[in-house]
CSV table of N, CA and C in Angstrom, one decimal:
chain,number,residue,atom,x,y,z
A,328,THR,N,-4.9,-12.9,-12.5
A,328,THR,CA,-5.4,-13.2,-10.7
A,328,THR,C,-6.6,-13.1,-10.4
A,329,ARG,N,-7.3,-14.3,-9.7
A,329,ARG,CA,-8.5,-14.3,-9.8
A,329,ARG,C,-9.5,-13.2,-8.8
A,330,VAL,N,-8.7,-12.1,-7.7
A,330,VAL,CA,-9.2,-11.7,-7.4
A,330,VAL,C,-9.5,-10.8,-8.3
A,331,GLU,N,-8.4,-10.3,-9.1
A,331,GLU,CA,-8.5,-9.1,-10.3
A,331,GLU,C,-9.4,-9.1,-10.9
A,332,LYS,N,-9.6,-10.5,-11.5
A,332,LYS,CA,-11.2,-11.1,-12.9
A,332,LYS,C,-12.5,-11.3,-11.6
A,333,ALA,N,-12.3,-11.1,-10.6
A,333,ALA,CA,-13.3,-10.8,-9.5
A,333,ALA,C,-13.8,-9.1,-9.4
A,334,LEU,N,-12.7,-8.3,-9.0
A,334,LEU,CA,-13.4,-7.4,-9.2
A,334,LEU,C,-13.9,-6.7,-9.9
A,335,ASN,N,-12.9,-6.6,-11.1
A,335,ASN,CA,-13.9,-5.8,-12.2
A,335,ASN,C,-14.9,-6.9,-12.8
A,336,LYS,N,-14.9,-7.7,-12.6
A,336,LYS,CA,-17.0,-8.1,-12.9
A,336,LYS,C,-17.8,-7.2,-12.1
A,337,VAL,N,-17.3,-6.6,-11.1
A,337,VAL,CA,-18.1,-5.6,-10.8
A,337,VAL,C,-18.2,-4.5,-11.4
A,338,GLU,N,-19.6,-4.0,-11.8
A,338,GLU,CA,-20.3,-2.8,-12.4
A,338,GLU,C,-19.4,-1.6,-11.4
A,339,GLY,N,-19.2,-1.0,-12.6
A,339,GLY,CA,-18.2,0.4,-12.7
A,339,GLY,C,-15.9,0.3,-12.1
A,340,ALA,N,-16.4,-1.3,-11.4
A,340,ALA,CA,-15.2,-1.4,-10.9
A,340,ALA,C,-14.5,-1.7,-12.2
A,341,SER,N,-12.5,-0.8,-11.5
A,341,SER,CA,-11.8,-1.4,-12.2
A,341,SER,C,-10.3,-1.5,-11.5
A,342,ALA,N,-10.3,-2.8,-11.7
A,342,ALA,CA,-9.0,-2.9,-10.4
A,342,ALA,C,-7.7,-3.5,-10.5
A,343,GLU,N,-6.9,-3.2,-9.8
A,343,GLU,CA,-5.6,-3.3,-9.9
A,343,GLU,C,-4.9,-4.2,-8.8
A,344,VAL,N,-4.6,-5.4,-8.4
A,344,VAL,CA,-3.9,-6.2,-7.8
A,344,VAL,C,-2.6,-6.0,-7.2
A,345,ASN,N,-1.7,-5.6,-6.3
A,345,ASN,CA,-0.6,-6.3,-5.9
A,345,ASN,C,-1.0,-7.4,-4.9
A,346,TYR,N,-0.6,-8.9,-5.2
A,346,TYR,CA,-0.4,-10.1,-3.8
A,346,TYR,C,0.8,-9.1,-2.9
A,347,ALA,N,1.7,-8.6,-3.7
A,347,ALA,CA,3.2,-8.3,-2.7
A,347,ALA,C,3.2,-7.4,-1.7
A,348,THR,N,2.1,-6.9,-2.0
A,348,THR,CA,1.4,-5.4,-0.9
A,348,THR,C,0.4,-6.1,0.4
A,349,GLU,N,-0.5,-7.2,-0.6
A,349,GLU,CA,-1.6,-7.5,-0.1
A,349,GLU,C,-2.9,-6.2,-0.7
A,350,ARG,N,-2.6,-5.6,-1.2
A,350,ARG,CA,-3.4,-3.9,-2.0
A,350,ARG,C,-4.2,-4.8,-2.8
A,351,ALA,N,-5.2,-3.9,-3.2
A,351,ALA,CA,-6.1,-3.6,-4.7
A,351,ALA,C,-6.7,-2.5,-4.7
A,352,THR,N,-6.1,-1.6,-5.6
A,352,THR,CA,-6.8,-0.6,-6.3
A,352,THR,C,-7.5,-0.6,-6.7
A,353,ILE,N,-9.0,0.2,-6.9
A,353,ILE,CA,-10.4,-0.3,-7.4
A,353,ILE,C,-10.9,1.4,-7.5
A,354,THR,N,-10.8,1.4,-8.7
A,354,THR,CA,-11.2,2.9,-9.2
A,354,THR,C,-12.2,2.4,-10.0
A,355,GLY,N,-13.5,3.8,-9.7
A,355,GLY,CA,-14.3,3.8,-10.1
A,355,GLY,C,-15.8,4.7,-9.5
A,356,ALA,N,-16.8,5.3,-10.8
A,356,ALA,CA,-18.1,6.0,-10.2
A,356,ALA,C,-18.5,5.2,-9.2
A,357,ARG,N,-19.6,5.6,-8.1
A,357,ARG,CA,-20.6,5.2,-7.5
A,357,ARG,C,-20.0,3.6,-7.4
A,358,LEU,N,-18.8,3.3,-6.6
A,358,LEU,CA,-18.4,1.8,-6.4
A,358,LEU,C,-19.4,1.6,-4.7
A,359,ASP,N,-20.1,0.1,-5.4
A,359,ASP,CA,-20.7,-0.4,-4.4
A,359,ASP,C,-19.8,-1.6,-3.4
A,360,HIS,N,-19.4,-0.1,-2.1
A,360,HIS,CA,-18.4,-1.8,-1.2
A,360,HIS,C,-19.0,-2.7,-1.5
A,361,ARG,N,-20.3,-2.9,-0.7
A,361,ARG,CA,-20.5,-4.1,-0.3
A,361,ARG,C,-20.2,-5.8,-1.2
A,362,ALA,N,-20.5,-5.1,-2.9
A,362,ALA,CA,-20.3,-5.9,-3.6
A,362,ALA,C,-18.5,-6.3,-3.9
A,363,LEU,N,-18.2,-5.4,-4.1
A,363,LEU,CA,-15.9,-5.1,-4.0
A,363,LEU,C,-16.0,-6.9,-2.4
A,364,LEU,N,-16.6,-5.8,-1.6
A,364,LEU,CA,-15.8,-7.4,-0.7
A,364,LEU,C,-16.3,-8.7,-1.2
A,365,GLU,N,-17.4,-9.0,-1.4
A,365,GLU,CA,-18.4,-9.3,-1.5
A,365,GLU,C,-17.6,-11.1,-3.0
A,366,ALA,N,-17.0,-9.6,-3.8
A,366,ALA,CA,-17.1,-10.4,-5.2
A,366,ALA,C,-15.0,-11.3,-4.3
A,367,ILE,N,-14.2,-10.2,-3.8
A,367,ILE,CA,-13.1,-11.3,-3.1
A,367,ILE,C,-13.8,-12.0,-2.6
A,368,GLU,N,-14.5,-11.7,-1.1
A,368,GLU,CA,-14.7,-13.2,-0.1
A,368,GLU,C,-15.1,-14.9,-0.9
A,369,HIS,N,-15.7,-13.9,-2.7
A,369,HIS,CA,-16.3,-14.8,-3.7
A,369,HIS,C,-14.9,-16.1,-4.4
A,370,ALA,N,-13.5,-14.9,-4.1
A,370,ALA,CA,-13.0,-15.6,-4.8
A,370,ALA,C,-11.8,-16.8,-4.1
A,371,GLY,N,-12.2,-16.7,-2.7
A,371,GLY,CA,-11.4,-16.7,-2.2
A,371,GLY,C,-11.0,-16.2,-0.8
A,372,TYR,N,-10.5,-15.2,-0.6
A,372,TYR,CA,-9.4,-13.9,0.1
A,372,TYR,C,-10.2,-13.7,1.0
A,373,GLY,N,-9.8,-13.3,2.2
A,373,GLY,CA,-10.7,-12.3,3.1
A,373,GLY,C,-10.6,-10.6,2.4
A,374,ALA,N,-11.1,-9.4,2.6
A,374,ALA,CA,-10.7,-8.0,2.6
A,374,ALA,C,-11.5,-7.0,3.4
A,375,HIS,N,-11.1,-5.9,3.6
A,375,HIS,CA,-11.2,-4.8,4.3
A,375,HIS,C,-11.6,-3.5,3.8
A,376,LEU,N,-12.0,-2.9,3.9
A,376,LEU,CA,-12.2,-1.7,3.7
A,376,LEU,C,-10.3,-0.9,4.2
A,377,HIS,N,-9.8,0.1,3.2
A,377,HIS,CA,-8.5,1.1,3.5
A,377,HIS,C,-9.4,2.3,2.7
A,378,SER,N,-9.0,2.9,3.3
A,378,SER,CA,-8.3,4.6,3.0
A,378,SER,C,-7.0,4.9,3.1
A,379,ASP,N,-6.3,5.5,2.0
A,379,ASP,CA,-4.9,7.1,2.4
A,379,ASP,C,-4.8,7.3,3.6
A,380,ASP,N,-6.2,7.7,4.4
A,380,ASP,CA,-6.0,8.7,5.3
A,380,ASP,C,-5.3,8.3,6.8
A,381,GLU,N,-6.2,7.0,6.5
A,381,GLU,CA,-6.1,6.2,7.7
A,381,GLU,C,-4.8,6.4,8.8
A,382,GLN,N,-3.8,6.6,7.8
A,382,GLN,CA,-2.9,7.4,8.9
A,382,GLN,C,-2.7,8.3,10.3
A,383,GLY,N,-2.7,9.3,9.3
A,383,GLY,CA,-3.3,10.4,10.4
A,383,GLY,C,-1.8,10.6,10.4
A,384,PRO,N,-2.2,11.5,11.6
A,384,PRO,CA,-0.8,13.1,11.8
A,384,PRO,C,0.3,11.6,12.6
A,385,GLU,N,-0.6,10.8,13.0
A,385,GLU,CA,0.2,9.6,13.7
A,385,GLU,C,1.5,8.9,13.1
A,386,GLY,N,0.9,8.4,11.4
A,386,GLY,CA,1.7,7.4,11.2
A,386,GLY,C,2.8,9.0,10.1
A,387,SER,N,2.5,10.1,10.2
A,387,SER,CA,2.9,10.9,9.5
A,387,SER,C,4.1,11.2,10.4
A,388,ARG,N,3.9,11.3,11.6
A,388,ARG,CA,5.1,11.8,12.6
A,388,ARG,C,6.3,9.7,12.7
A,389,SER,N,5.7,9.1,12.5
A,389,SER,CA,6.1,7.5,12.5
A,389,SER,C,6.9,7.5,11.6
A,390,LEU,N,6.5,8.0,10.2
A,390,LEU,CA,8.0,8.6,9.2
A,390,LEU,C,8.4,9.1,8.7
A,391,THR,N,8.1,10.5,9.9
A,391,THR,CA,9.4,11.4,9.8
A,391,THR,C,10.4,10.9,10.6
A,392,ARG,N,9.6,10.4,11.7
A,392,ARG,CA,10.9,9.6,12.7
A,392,ARG,C,11.7,8.5,12.1
A,393,ARG,N,11.0,7.6,10.8
A,393,ARG,CA,12.1,6.6,10.6
A,393,ARG,C,13.1,7.6,8.8
A,394,LEU,N,12.5,8.8,8.9
A,394,LEU,CA,13.1,9.0,8.1
A,394,LEU,C,14.7,9.6,8.7
A,395,LEU,N,14.3,10.1,9.7
A,395,LEU,CA,15.4,11.5,10.0
A,395,LEU,C,16.7,10.3,10.6
A,396,ILE,N,15.8,9.3,11.5
A,396,ILE,CA,16.6,7.9,11.8
A,396,ILE,C,17.4,7.2,10.9
A,397,SER,N,16.6,7.5,9.7
A,397,SER,CA,18.5,6.6,8.9
A,397,SER,C,18.6,6.9,7.7
A,398,ALA,N,18.7,9.2,8.3
A,398,ALA,CA,19.9,9.8,7.4
A,398,ALA,C,20.5,10.5,8.6
A,399,GLY,N,19.8,9.7,9.6
A,399,GLY,CA,21.7,10.1,10.8
A,399,GLY,C,22.4,9.1,10.8
A,400,VAL,N,21.9,8.0,10.3
A,400,VAL,CA,22.6,6.4,10.3
A,400,VAL,C,23.5,5.9,8.6
A,401,THR,N,23.0,7.4,7.5
A,401,THR,CA,23.5,7.0,6.1
A,401,THR,C,24.8,8.5,6.4
A,402,LEU,N,24.6,8.9,6.9
A,402,LEU,CA,25.4,10.8,6.9
A,402,LEU,C,26.9,10.0,7.2
A,403,PRO,N,27.0,9.1,8.6
A,403,PRO,CA,28.8,8.6,9.1
A,403,PRO,C,28.8,7.8,7.9
A,404,VAL,N,27.8,6.7,7.6
A,404,VAL,CA,28.1,5.5,6.4
A,404,VAL,C,28.8,6.4,4.8
A,405,ILE,N,28.1,7.4,4.5
A,405,ILE,CA,28.4,7.7,3.0
A,405,ILE,C,30.4,9.3,3.8
A,406,VAL,N,30.6,9.7,4.8
A,406,VAL,CA,31.4,10.8,5.2
A,406,VAL,C,32.6,9.4,5.2
A,407,LEU,N,32.5,8.4,6.3
A,407,LEU,CA,33.6,7.6,5.7
A,407,LEU,C,33.9,6.8,4.7
A,408,SER,N,33.1,6.8,3.9
A,408,SER,CA,33.2,5.8,2.4
A,408,SER,C,34.0,6.6,1.6
A,409,MET,N,34.2,8.2,2.0
A,409,MET,CA,34.8,9.3,1.1
A,409,MET,C,36.0,9.7,2.1
A,410,ILE,N,36.6,8.7,2.7
A,410,ILE,CA,37.5,9.0,3.3
A,410,ILE,C,38.9,8.1,2.1
A,411,PRO,N,40.0,8.7,2.0
A,411,PRO,CA,40.8,7.9,1.0
A,411,PRO,C,41.2,5.8,2.6
A,412,ALA,N,41.5,5.2,1.6
A,412,ALA,CA,42.1,4.9,2.3
A,412,ALA,C,44.1,4.3,3.0
A,413,ALA,N,43.9,4.3,3.6
A,413,ALA,CA,45.4,4.5,4.0
A,413,ALA,C,46.5,3.3,3.4
């Protein structure tokens, strides 16, 4: 892909791009963030830096709430599916 090729040309960078999630995972030592952003923009795309810690405790609470709601909806369906048809 164009973005992946552009990022891999940046010195010391190794990139994997997932267009479905609109994210690039870039590894390497002493990466120049400005050079990475410029490479992406030169490929015709926009970009911003994202960190896994960006969600913080609020994101964790949101995920926990979603898990509990999903479990609450799923358990009755499982129980009902185990009742034999009359």
